[in-house]
Amino acid sequence: MKIYLIDSFYPVNTRNEKIANSLYTGLPGVSINVVSWNRENREVRKPKYNLQLYWKKSPAGRLLLKLWNLYGYYKFLKKTITDGDFIIASHWDMLVLTAMMKKNKQKIIYDNLDIPTSGNSIVLYTIRTIEKMALKKTDAIIFASRFYKDLYSDFKGSTFILENIPTFTPIKEKIRTTIKNQLTISYIGLVRYFDILKNLVDVTKNKPNIIVKIHGGGQDLNRLKSYCQGISNVHFTGEYTQEELPKLYERTDLVWAAYPNKDYNVKYAISNKFHESLFFKVPGIFSCSTELGKLVSNQRIGFVINPYSLQDISSLFDHLLVNANLINDSIDRLEVFSRNSLTWDQQMSSINKYLLSDNL
């Protein structure tokens, strides 16, 4: 059996790296092949699985340039994937390309890591329509969020939930916050959504007893750094490896995970930060008016704010500064809640069984 996983950017994202490695480990003897697009001429490292790359300059954030070059990548895919039993298409745009080149005996699995979204209702309708057409040729969907599944209730194929749970050894006990009137809040991840992060900075820059740490790189890093010049309680540490995650979480009281809840995808997504919050027993700060925000609020396993309201953010921080016990109470509930959570390997096992049972 031969499986292809199609990505649109190299290095492949962490989720696809984990999927490919899990398939390689869980399905011995099966040919695992990742096809991706090296859009920034990144240095290539040799993985366990087979890797095939399309080389064409198309930097991240340049959407029109990507669309212009997409046909070239499609031709590369058609030339590269001449056989194979299963094709896992990562994201809706790769699903569309895969559906266009599907051969009779091949099966398509759609890795629905983000639902199509746009601030323009006409664009959103168009994208969703194109996605629905591609789904007619799709045999299974892997949902990256439990909240996505209801949005695809008309789909008749097999469905799986594979949320982005870390694969580290879980922390058994988190060190409790004991110092009143002092907090460390960390943002850990791709530095984007400048306007939201700016709100975090604006609220805390006049609160010297709050330390903000920004861990990671991304398209808004330089802009945010420039904005924070002269602000002494905001610190940037740059990019990090997955192996460094446990230490980053160990050194913070709260993790900032508030994303723009006006975005259609954010309303239904479960961010990596949520699972890391569970995993490392560090309460997160999430956005209201989202399915994830409702879950966090109902279970009291973190804190929920309006990310566009400086007053809302400031009120929460002021409250927590003098009530460290609220953070510790959340940690206790995180520990209880996490006991019933599936691991990454448990989620992957059902996908592996599907692949083996449908072995052509």
C-alpha positions as a LaTeX table, in Angstrom:
\begin{tabular}{lrrr}
\hline
Residue & $x$ (\AA) & $y$ (\AA) & $z$ (\AA) \\
\hline
Met1 & 0.00 & 0.00 & 0.00 \\
Lys2 & 1.17 & 3.52 & $-0.81$ \\
Ile3 & $-0.08$ & 6.68 & 0.92 \\
Tyr4 & 0.53 & 10.25 & $-0.20$ \\
Leu5 & 0.13 & 13.29 & 2.02 \\
Ile6 & $-0.09$ & 16.59 & 0.13 \\
Asp7 & 0.92 & 19.83 & 1.81 \\
Ser8 & 1.27 & 23.31 & 0.30 \\
Phe9 & 4.29 & 24.63 & 2.18 \\
Tyr10 & 7.71 & 23.35 & 3.19 \\
Pro11 & 8.70 & 22.78 & 5.93 \\
Val12 & 5.46 & 20.87 & 6.35 \\
Asn13 & 3.46 & 22.05 & 9.34 \\
Thr14 & 3.82 & 20.32 & 12.70 \\
Arg15 & 0.49 & 18.53 & 12.35 \\
Asn16 & 1.40 & 16.97 & 9.01 \\
Glu17 & 4.82 & 16.04 & 10.31 \\
Lys18 & 3.14 & 14.20 & 13.19 \\
Ile19 & 0.64 & 12.49 & 10.86 \\
Ala20 & 3.37 & 11.32 & 8.50 \\
Asn21 & 5.54 & 10.02 & 11.34 \\
Ser22 & 2.55 & 8.29 & 12.97 \\
Leu23 & 1.68 & 6.58 & 9.68 \\
Tyr24 & 5.30 & 5.55 & 9.21 \\
Thr25 & 5.45 & 4.07 & 12.72 \\
Gly26 & 1.94 & 2.63 & 12.86 \\
Leu27 & 1.87 & 1.07 & 9.41 \\
Pro28 & 5.18 & $-0.78$ & 8.97 \\
Gly29 & 5.84 & $-1.81$ & 5.41 \\
Val30 & 3.50 & 0.85 & 3.99 \\
Ser31 & 5.03 & 3.45 & 1.68 \\
Ile32 & 4.49 & 6.90 & 3.24 \\
Asn33 & 5.11 & 9.81 & 0.85 \\
Val34 & 4.84 & 13.51 & 1.57 \\
Val35 & 4.60 & 15.93 & $-1.34$ \\
Ser36 & 5.05 & 19.62 & $-0.58$ \\
Trp37 & 5.94 & 22.98 & $-2.07$ \\
Asn38 & 9.23 & 24.61 & $-1.06$ \\
Arg39 & 8.03 & 28.17 & $-1.57$ \\
Glu40 & 10.90 & 29.94 & 0.19 \\
Asn41 & 13.84 & 27.75 & $-0.86$ \\
Arg42 & 14.20 & 26.39 & 2.66 \\
Glu43 & 17.00 & 24.01 & 3.54 \\
Val44 & 15.76 & 20.42 & 3.25 \\
Arg45 & 16.29 & 17.82 & 5.96 \\
Lys46 & 15.79 & 14.13 & 5.35 \\
Pro47 & 12.77 & 12.70 & 7.24 \\
Lys48 & 11.81 & 9.08 & 7.93 \\
Tyr49 & 9.18 & 9.08 & 5.21 \\
Asn50 & 9.66 & 9.74 & 1.49 \\
Leu51 & 9.67 & 13.45 & 0.62 \\
Gln52 & 9.14 & 15.02 & $-2.80$ \\
Leu53 & 9.30 & 18.78 & $-3.26$ \\
Tyr54 & 8.15 & 21.32 & $-5.82$ \\
Trp55 & 10.56 & 24.26 & $-6.02$ \\
Lys56 & 8.97 & 27.57 & $-6.95$ \\
Lys57 & 9.40 & 30.89 & $-5.14$ \\
Ser58 & 6.10 & 31.94 & $-3.57$ \\
Pro59 & 6.60 & 33.47 & $-0.09$ \\
Ala60 & 4.05 & 33.04 & 2.69 \\
Gly61 & 1.53 & 35.85 & 2.94 \\
Arg62 & 1.57 & 36.53 & $-0.82$ \\
Leu63 & $-1.85$ & 35.05 & $-1.62$ \\
Leu64 & $-2.14$ & 36.33 & $-5.19$ \\
Leu65 & 1.33 & 35.05 & $-6.04$ \\
Lys66 & 0.43 & 31.66 & $-4.58$ \\
Leu67 & $-2.74$ & 31.52 & $-6.69$ \\
Trp68 & $-0.71$ & 32.46 & $-9.77$ \\
Asn69 & 1.76 & 29.65 & $-9.13$ \\
Leu70 & $-0.82$ & 27.07 & $-8.03$ \\
Tyr71 & $-1.28$ & 25.64 & $-11.53$ \\
Gly72 & 2.42 & 24.80 & $-11.68$ \\
Tyr73 & 2.13 & 22.93 & $-8.39$ \\
Tyr74 & $-0.95$ & 21.10 & $-9.72$ \\
Lys75 & 1.02 & 19.93 & $-12.76$ \\
Phe76 & 3.82 & 18.78 & $-10.46$ \\
Leu77 & 1.33 & 16.79 & $-8.36$ \\
Lys78 & $-0.13$ & 15.11 & $-11.45$ \\
Lys79 & 3.34 & 14.15 & $-12.61$ \\
Thr80 & 4.43 & 12.95 & $-9.15$ \\
Ile81 & 1.36 & 11.05 & $-7.96$ \\
Thr82 & 0.88 & 8.50 & $-10.72$ \\
Asp83 & $-0.16$ & 5.70 & $-8.37$ \\
Gly84 & $-1.03$ & 5.34 & $-4.68$ \\
Asp85 & $-3.97$ & 3.92 & $-2.78$ \\
Phe86 & $-4.73$ & 6.89 & $-0.50$ \\
Ile87 & $-4.13$ & 10.61 & $-0.85$ \\
Ile88 & $-4.41$ & 12.75 & 2.28 \\
Ala89 & $-5.10$ & 16.33 & 1.23 \\
Ser90 & $-4.09$ & 18.91 & 3.84 \\
His91 & $-6.44$ & 21.91 & 3.80 \\
Trp92 & $-9.26$ & 22.70 & 1.39 \\
Asp93 & $-7.08$ & 24.06 & $-1.43$ \\
Met94 & $-5.10$ & 20.82 & $-1.62$ \\
Leu95 & $-8.39$ & 18.89 & $-1.51$ \\
Val96 & $-9.54$ & 20.73 & $-4.65$ \\
Leu97 & $-6.31$ & 19.90 & $-6.51$ \\
Thr98 & $-6.48$ & 16.28 & $-5.37$ \\
Ala99 & $-10.12$ & 15.89 & $-6.47$ \\
Met100 & $-9.20$ & 17.20 & $-9.92$ \\
Met101 & $-6.50$ & 14.54 & $-10.41$ \\
Lys102 & $-8.07$ & 11.57 & $-8.59$ \\
Lys103 & $-7.73$ & 8.22 & $-10.34$ \\
Asn104 & $-10.46$ & 5.56 & $-10.24$ \\
Lys105 & $-9.02$ & 3.31 & $-7.56$ \\
Gln106 & $-7.60$ & 6.03 & $-5.35$ \\
Lys107 & $-9.27$ & 7.18 & $-2.15$ \\
Ile108 & $-9.08$ & 10.76 & $-0.93$ \\
Ile109 & $-8.89$ & 11.68 & 2.74 \\
Tyr110 & $-9.48$ & 15.36 & 3.50 \\
Asp111 & $-7.48$ & 16.62 & 6.46 \\
Asn112 & $-9.80$ & 19.43 & 7.50 \\
Leu113 & $-7.34$ & 21.32 & 9.70 \\
Asp114 & $-9.05$ & 24.69 & 9.08 \\
Ile115 & $-12.48$ & 25.31 & 7.61 \\
Pro116 & $-12.58$ & 27.76 & 4.69 \\
Thr117 & $-12.96$ & 31.31 & 5.92 \\
Ser118 & $-13.10$ & 34.85 & 4.59 \\
Gly119 & $-14.25$ & 38.22 & 5.83 \\
Asn120 & $-16.10$ & 38.64 & 2.53 \\
Ser121 & $-19.40$ & 36.70 & 2.47 \\
Ile122 & $-19.30$ & 36.26 & $-1.32$ \\
Val123 & $-15.76$ & 34.89 & $-1.22$ \\
Leu124 & $-16.67$ & 32.59 & 1.67 \\
Tyr125 & $-19.72$ & 31.26 & $-0.20$ \\
Thr126 & $-17.60$ & 30.66 & $-3.31$ \\
Ile127 & $-14.90$ & 28.79 & $-1.40$ \\
Arg128 & $-17.43$ & 26.65 & 0.48 \\
Thr129 & $-19.14$ & 25.80 & $-2.84$ \\
Ile130 & $-15.83$ & 24.72 & $-4.38$ \\
Glu131 & $-15.07$ & 22.66 & $-1.27$ \\
Lys132 & $-18.48$ & 20.92 & $-1.50$ \\
Met133 & $-17.80$ & 19.98 & $-5.12$ \\
Ala134 & $-14.45$ & 18.47 & $-4.15$ \\
Leu135 & $-16.09$ & 16.57 & $-1.27$ \\
Lys136 & $-18.13$ & 14.60 & $-3.81$ \\
Lys137 & $-14.91$ & 12.80 & $-4.69$ \\
Thr138 & $-13.78$ & 12.47 & $-1.07$ \\
Asp139 & $-13.93$ & 9.18 & 0.84 \\
Ala140 & $-13.11$ & 10.32 & 4.38 \\
Ile141 & $-12.59$ & 13.48 & 6.43 \\
Ile142 & $-10.21$ & 14.00 & 9.34 \\
Phe143 & $-11.43$ & 16.90 & 11.51 \\
Ala144 & $-8.84$ & 18.91 & 13.44 \\
Ser145 & $-11.63$ & 20.16 & 15.73 \\
Arg146 & $-14.55$ & 18.30 & 17.28 \\
Phe147 & $-16.67$ & 21.36 & 16.47 \\
Tyr148 & $-16.10$ & 21.06 & 12.70 \\
Lys149 & $-17.97$ & 17.78 & 12.33 \\
Asp150 & $-21.48$ & 19.24 & 12.63 \\
Leu151 & $-20.68$ & 21.65 & 9.80 \\
Tyr152 & $-20.24$ & 18.67 & 7.46 \\
Ser153 & $-23.34$ & 16.69 & 8.48 \\
Asp154 & $-24.22$ & 16.05 & 4.80 \\
Phe155 & $-20.98$ & 14.15 & 4.19 \\
Lys156 & $-21.65$ & 10.41 & 3.81 \\
Gly157 & $-18.11$ & 9.04 & 4.02 \\
Ser158 & $-16.02$ & 8.01 & 7.02 \\
Thr159 & $-15.10$ & 10.70 & 9.54 \\
Phe160 & $-12.41$ & 10.93 & 12.22 \\
Ile161 & $-11.42$ & 13.52 & 14.80 \\
Leu162 & $-7.69$ & 14.16 & 15.10 \\
Glu163 & $-7.04$ & 17.15 & 17.31 \\
Asn164 & $-3.54$ & 18.53 & 17.71 \\
Ile165 & $-2.64$ & 16.91 & 20.99 \\
Pro166 & 1.07 & 17.10 & 21.93 \\
Thr167 & 3.06 & 13.88 & 21.97 \\
Phe168 & 5.29 & 14.69 & 24.94 \\
Thr169 & 5.11 & 12.86 & 28.24 \\
Pro170 & 2.36 & 14.74 & 30.15 \\
Ile171 & 3.30 & 16.84 & 33.15 \\
Lys172 & 1.86 & 15.14 & 36.24 \\
Glu173 & 1.70 & 18.22 & 38.43 \\
Lys174 & 2.01 & 21.91 & 37.63 \\
Ile175 & 3.84 & 24.20 & 40.04 \\
Arg176 & 1.17 & 26.42 & 41.58 \\
Thr177 & 1.08 & 30.21 & 41.34 \\
Thr178 & 1.75 & 31.51 & 44.84 \\
Ile179 & 2.95 & 35.08 & 44.40 \\
Lys180 & 0.16 & 37.66 & 44.49 \\
Asn181 & 0.42 & 40.84 & 42.42 \\
Gln182 & 2.75 & 39.23 & 39.88 \\
Leu183 & 1.93 & 37.33 & 36.68 \\
Thr184 & 3.75 & 35.96 & 33.67 \\
Ile185 & 1.65 & 35.67 & 30.52 \\
Ser186 & 3.12 & 33.95 & 27.48 \\
Tyr187 & 2.17 & 33.84 & 23.84 \\
Ile188 & 3.64 & 30.67 & 22.34 \\
Gly189 & 3.27 & 30.09 & 18.62 \\
Leu190 & 3.17 & 31.73 & 15.22 \\
Val191 & 3.19 & 35.49 & 15.77 \\
Arg192 & 0.15 & 36.73 & 13.84 \\
Tyr193 & $-3.07$ & 38.68 & 14.42 \\
Phe194 & $-1.17$ & 41.85 & 15.24 \\
Asp195 & $-4.25$ & 43.81 & 16.35 \\
Ile196 & $-5.10$ & 41.21 & 19.01 \\
Leu197 & $-1.54$ & 40.95 & 20.31 \\
Lys198 & $-1.35$ & 44.75 & 20.32 \\
Asn199 & $-4.33$ & 44.74 & 22.71 \\
Leu200 & $-2.43$ & 42.39 & 25.03 \\
Val201 & 0.55 & 44.76 & 24.98 \\
Asp202 & $-1.58$ & 47.90 & 25.43 \\
Val203 & $-3.23$ & 46.47 & 28.52 \\
Thr204 & $-0.05$ & 45.24 & 30.17 \\
Lys205 & 2.49 & 47.95 & 29.30 \\
Asn206 & 1.31 & 50.03 & 32.26 \\
Lys207 & 1.16 & 47.05 & 34.60 \\
Pro208 & 4.81 & 46.46 & 35.63 \\
Asn209 & 3.82 & 43.47 & 37.75 \\
Ile210 & 2.79 & 41.58 & 34.59 \\
Ile211 & 5.50 & 40.12 & 32.38 \\
Val212 & 4.56 & 39.29 & 28.78 \\
Lys213 & 6.70 & 36.80 & 26.87 \\
Ile214 & 6.36 & 36.32 & 23.11 \\
His215 & 7.80 & 32.98 & 22.00 \\
Gly216 & 7.92 & 32.26 & 18.27 \\
Gly217 & 8.38 & 33.76 & 14.84 \\
Gly218 & 5.86 & 34.74 & 12.20 \\
Gln219 & 4.61 & 37.35 & 9.78 \\
Asp220 & 3.77 & 39.91 & 12.48 \\
Leu221 & 6.87 & 39.44 & 14.63 \\
Asn222 & 8.86 & 42.42 & 13.34 \\
Arg223 & 5.82 & 44.69 & 13.39 \\
Leu224 & 5.05 & 43.72 & 16.98 \\
Lys225 & 8.68 & 44.13 & 18.03 \\
Ser226 & 8.72 & 47.61 & 16.54 \\
Tyr227 & 5.51 & 48.50 & 18.39 \\
Cys228 & 6.95 & 47.25 & 21.69 \\
Gln229 & 10.14 & 49.28 & 21.58 \\
Gly230 & 10.66 & 50.93 & 24.95 \\
Ile231 & 8.16 & 48.68 & 26.75 \\
Ser232 & 10.21 & 46.99 & 29.46 \\
Asn233 & 7.82 & 44.23 & 30.51 \\
Val234 & 7.38 & 42.65 & 27.05 \\
His235 & 10.09 & 40.17 & 26.06 \\
Phe236 & 10.69 & 38.37 & 22.74 \\
Thr237 & 12.59 & 35.08 & 22.69 \\
Gly238 & 12.34 & 34.14 & 19.00 \\
Glu239 & 11.60 & 30.79 & 17.41 \\
Tyr240 & 11.62 & 27.63 & 19.47 \\
Thr241 & 11.72 & 23.89 & 18.87 \\
Gln242 & 8.97 & 21.47 & 19.89 \\
Glu243 & 11.38 & 20.02 & 22.43 \\
Glu244 & 11.51 & 23.40 & 24.17 \\
Leu245 & 7.73 & 23.63 & 24.68 \\
Pro246 & 7.68 & 22.00 & 28.15 \\
Lys247 & 10.14 & 24.57 & 29.51 \\
Leu248 & 8.22 & 27.49 & 28.00 \\
Tyr249 & 5.03 & 26.35 & 29.71 \\
Glu250 & 6.81 & 25.60 & 32.95 \\
Arg251 & 7.92 & 29.24 & 33.17 \\
Thr252 & 4.55 & 30.92 & 32.77 \\
Asp253 & 1.36 & 31.37 & 34.78 \\
Leu254 & $-1.00$ & 31.80 & 31.83 \\
Val255 & $-0.89$ & 31.22 & 28.09 \\
Trp256 & $-2.47$ & 33.78 & 25.77 \\
Ala257 & $-4.66$ & 31.92 & 23.24 \\
Ala258 & $-7.22$ & 34.58 & 22.32 \\
Tyr259 & $-7.75$ & 34.67 & 18.56 \\
Pro260 & $-10.03$ & 36.93 & 16.46 \\
Asn261 & $-13.51$ & 35.59 & 17.13 \\
Lys262 & $-14.91$ & 37.52 & 14.16 \\
Asp263 & $-13.20$ & 34.93 & 11.95 \\
Tyr264 & $-15.53$ & 32.10 & 10.86 \\
Asn265 & $-12.88$ & 29.42 & 11.38 \\
Val266 & $-11.93$ & 30.66 & 14.85 \\
Lys267 & $-15.54$ & 30.27 & 15.99 \\
Tyr268 & $-15.25$ & 26.48 & 15.53 \\
Ala269 & $-11.54$ & 25.70 & 15.78 \\
Ile270 & $-9.69$ & 24.14 & 18.68 \\
Ser271 & $-6.27$ & 25.73 & 18.80 \\
Asn272 & $-3.05$ & 23.88 & 19.57 \\
Lys273 & $-2.81$ & 26.15 & 22.61 \\
Phe274 & $-5.90$ & 24.55 & 24.14 \\
His275 & $-4.39$ & 21.08 & 24.03 \\
Glu276 & $-1.04$ & 22.38 & 25.23 \\
Ser277 & $-2.86$ & 24.11 & 28.08 \\
Leu278 & $-4.40$ & 20.76 & 29.06 \\
Phe279 & $-1.18$ & 18.88 & 28.52 \\
Phe280 & 1.10 & 21.21 & 30.49 \\
Lys281 & $-1.54$ & 22.21 & 33.07 \\
Val282 & $-1.29$ & 25.92 & 32.33 \\
Pro283 & $-4.60$ & 27.81 & 32.13 \\
Gly284 & $-5.22$ & 29.60 & 28.85 \\
Ile285 & $-6.97$ & 32.85 & 27.97 \\
Phe286 & $-9.42$ & 32.23 & 25.12 \\
Ser287 & $-11.88$ & 34.25 & 23.06 \\
Cys288 & $-15.56$ & 34.53 & 23.91 \\
Ser289 & $-18.26$ & 33.83 & 21.29 \\
Thr290 & $-16.49$ & 30.67 & 20.12 \\
Glu291 & $-17.25$ & 27.00 & 20.65 \\
Leu292 & $-13.92$ & 26.60 & 22.40 \\
Gly293 & $-14.65$ & 29.58 & 24.64 \\
Lys294 & $-17.95$ & 27.96 & 25.66 \\
Leu295 & $-16.18$ & 24.71 & 26.52 \\
Val296 & $-13.50$ & 26.48 & 28.58 \\
Ser297 & $-16.08$ & 28.59 & 30.39 \\
Asn298 & $-18.44$ & 25.70 & 31.12 \\
Gln299 & $-15.66$ & 23.49 & 32.45 \\
Arg300 & $-13.86$ & 26.41 & 34.17 \\
Ile301 & $-10.51$ & 25.21 & 32.81 \\
Gly302 & $-9.24$ & 28.63 & 31.75 \\
Phe303 & $-10.41$ & 32.18 & 31.20 \\
Val304 & $-12.49$ & 33.78 & 28.47 \\
Ile305 & $-12.35$ & 37.39 & 27.28 \\
Asn306 & $-13.38$ & 39.59 & 24.38 \\
Pro307 & $-10.05$ & 39.97 & 22.54 \\
Tyr308 & $-11.13$ & 43.31 & 21.08 \\
Ser309 & $-11.98$ & 44.88 & 24.45 \\
Leu310 & $-9.12$ & 46.47 & 26.38 \\
Gln311 & $-11.40$ & 46.89 & 29.38 \\
Asp312 & $-12.38$ & 43.21 & 29.39 \\
Ile313 & $-8.74$ & 42.09 & 29.17 \\
Ser314 & $-7.60$ & 44.57 & 31.82 \\
Ser315 & $-10.39$ & 43.58 & 34.23 \\
Leu316 & $-9.40$ & 39.91 & 34.02 \\
Phe317 & $-5.72$ & 40.64 & 34.66 \\
Asp318 & $-6.46$ & 42.95 & 37.60 \\
His319 & $-8.71$ & 40.29 & 39.11 \\
Leu320 & $-6.12$ & 37.53 & 38.73 \\
Leu321 & $-3.33$ & 39.67 & 40.14 \\
Val322 & $-4.98$ & 39.66 & 43.54 \\
Asn323 & $-6.62$ & 36.24 & 43.28 \\
Ala324 & $-3.88$ & 33.74 & 42.41 \\
Asn325 & $-6.13$ & 31.00 & 43.79 \\
Leu326 & $-8.31$ & 31.31 & 40.67 \\
Ile327 & $-5.38$ & 30.18 & 38.54 \\
Asn328 & $-4.65$ & 27.29 & 40.89 \\
Asp329 & $-8.32$ & 26.26 & 40.84 \\
Ser330 & $-8.18$ & 26.16 & 37.04 \\
Ile331 & $-5.08$ & 23.98 & 37.20 \\
Asp332 & $-6.94$ & 21.52 & 39.43 \\
Arg333 & $-9.80$ & 21.32 & 36.94 \\
Leu334 & $-7.37$ & 21.00 & 34.02 \\
Glu335 & $-5.86$ & 17.96 & 35.71 \\
Val336 & $-9.28$ & 16.33 & 36.12 \\
Phe337 & $-10.48$ & 17.23 & 32.64 \\
Ser338 & $-7.31$ & 15.96 & 30.94 \\
Arg339 & $-7.75$ & 12.48 & 32.39 \\
Asn340 & $-10.60$ & 11.84 & 29.95 \\
Ser341 & $-8.80$ & 13.20 & 26.91 \\
Leu342 & $-7.56$ & 10.90 & 24.17 \\
Thr343 & $-3.89$ & 10.88 & 23.25 \\
Trp344 & $-2.61$ & 11.58 & 19.73 \\
Asp345 & $-1.78$ & 7.89 & 19.26 \\
Gln346 & $-5.27$ & 6.80 & 20.36 \\
Gln347 & $-6.80$ & 9.13 & 17.78 \\
Met348 & $-4.41$ & 7.95 & 15.06 \\
Ser349 & $-5.14$ & 4.28 & 15.75 \\
Ser350 & $-8.67$ & 4.56 & 14.32 \\
Ile351 & $-7.29$ & 6.21 & 11.18 \\
Asn352 & $-4.67$ & 3.48 & 10.80 \\
Lys353 & $-7.37$ & 0.81 & 11.15 \\
Tyr354 & $-9.41$ & 2.49 & 8.43 \\
Leu355 & $-6.42$ & 2.56 & 6.09 \\
Leu356 & $-5.64$ & $-1.11$ & 6.72 \\
Ser357 & $-9.26$ & $-2.30$ & 6.44 \\
Asp358 & $-9.64$ & $-0.45$ & 3.17 \\
Asn359 & $-6.35$ & $-1.72$ & 1.81 \\
Leu360 & $-6.76$ & $-1.96$ & $-1.92$ \\
\hline
\end{tabular}
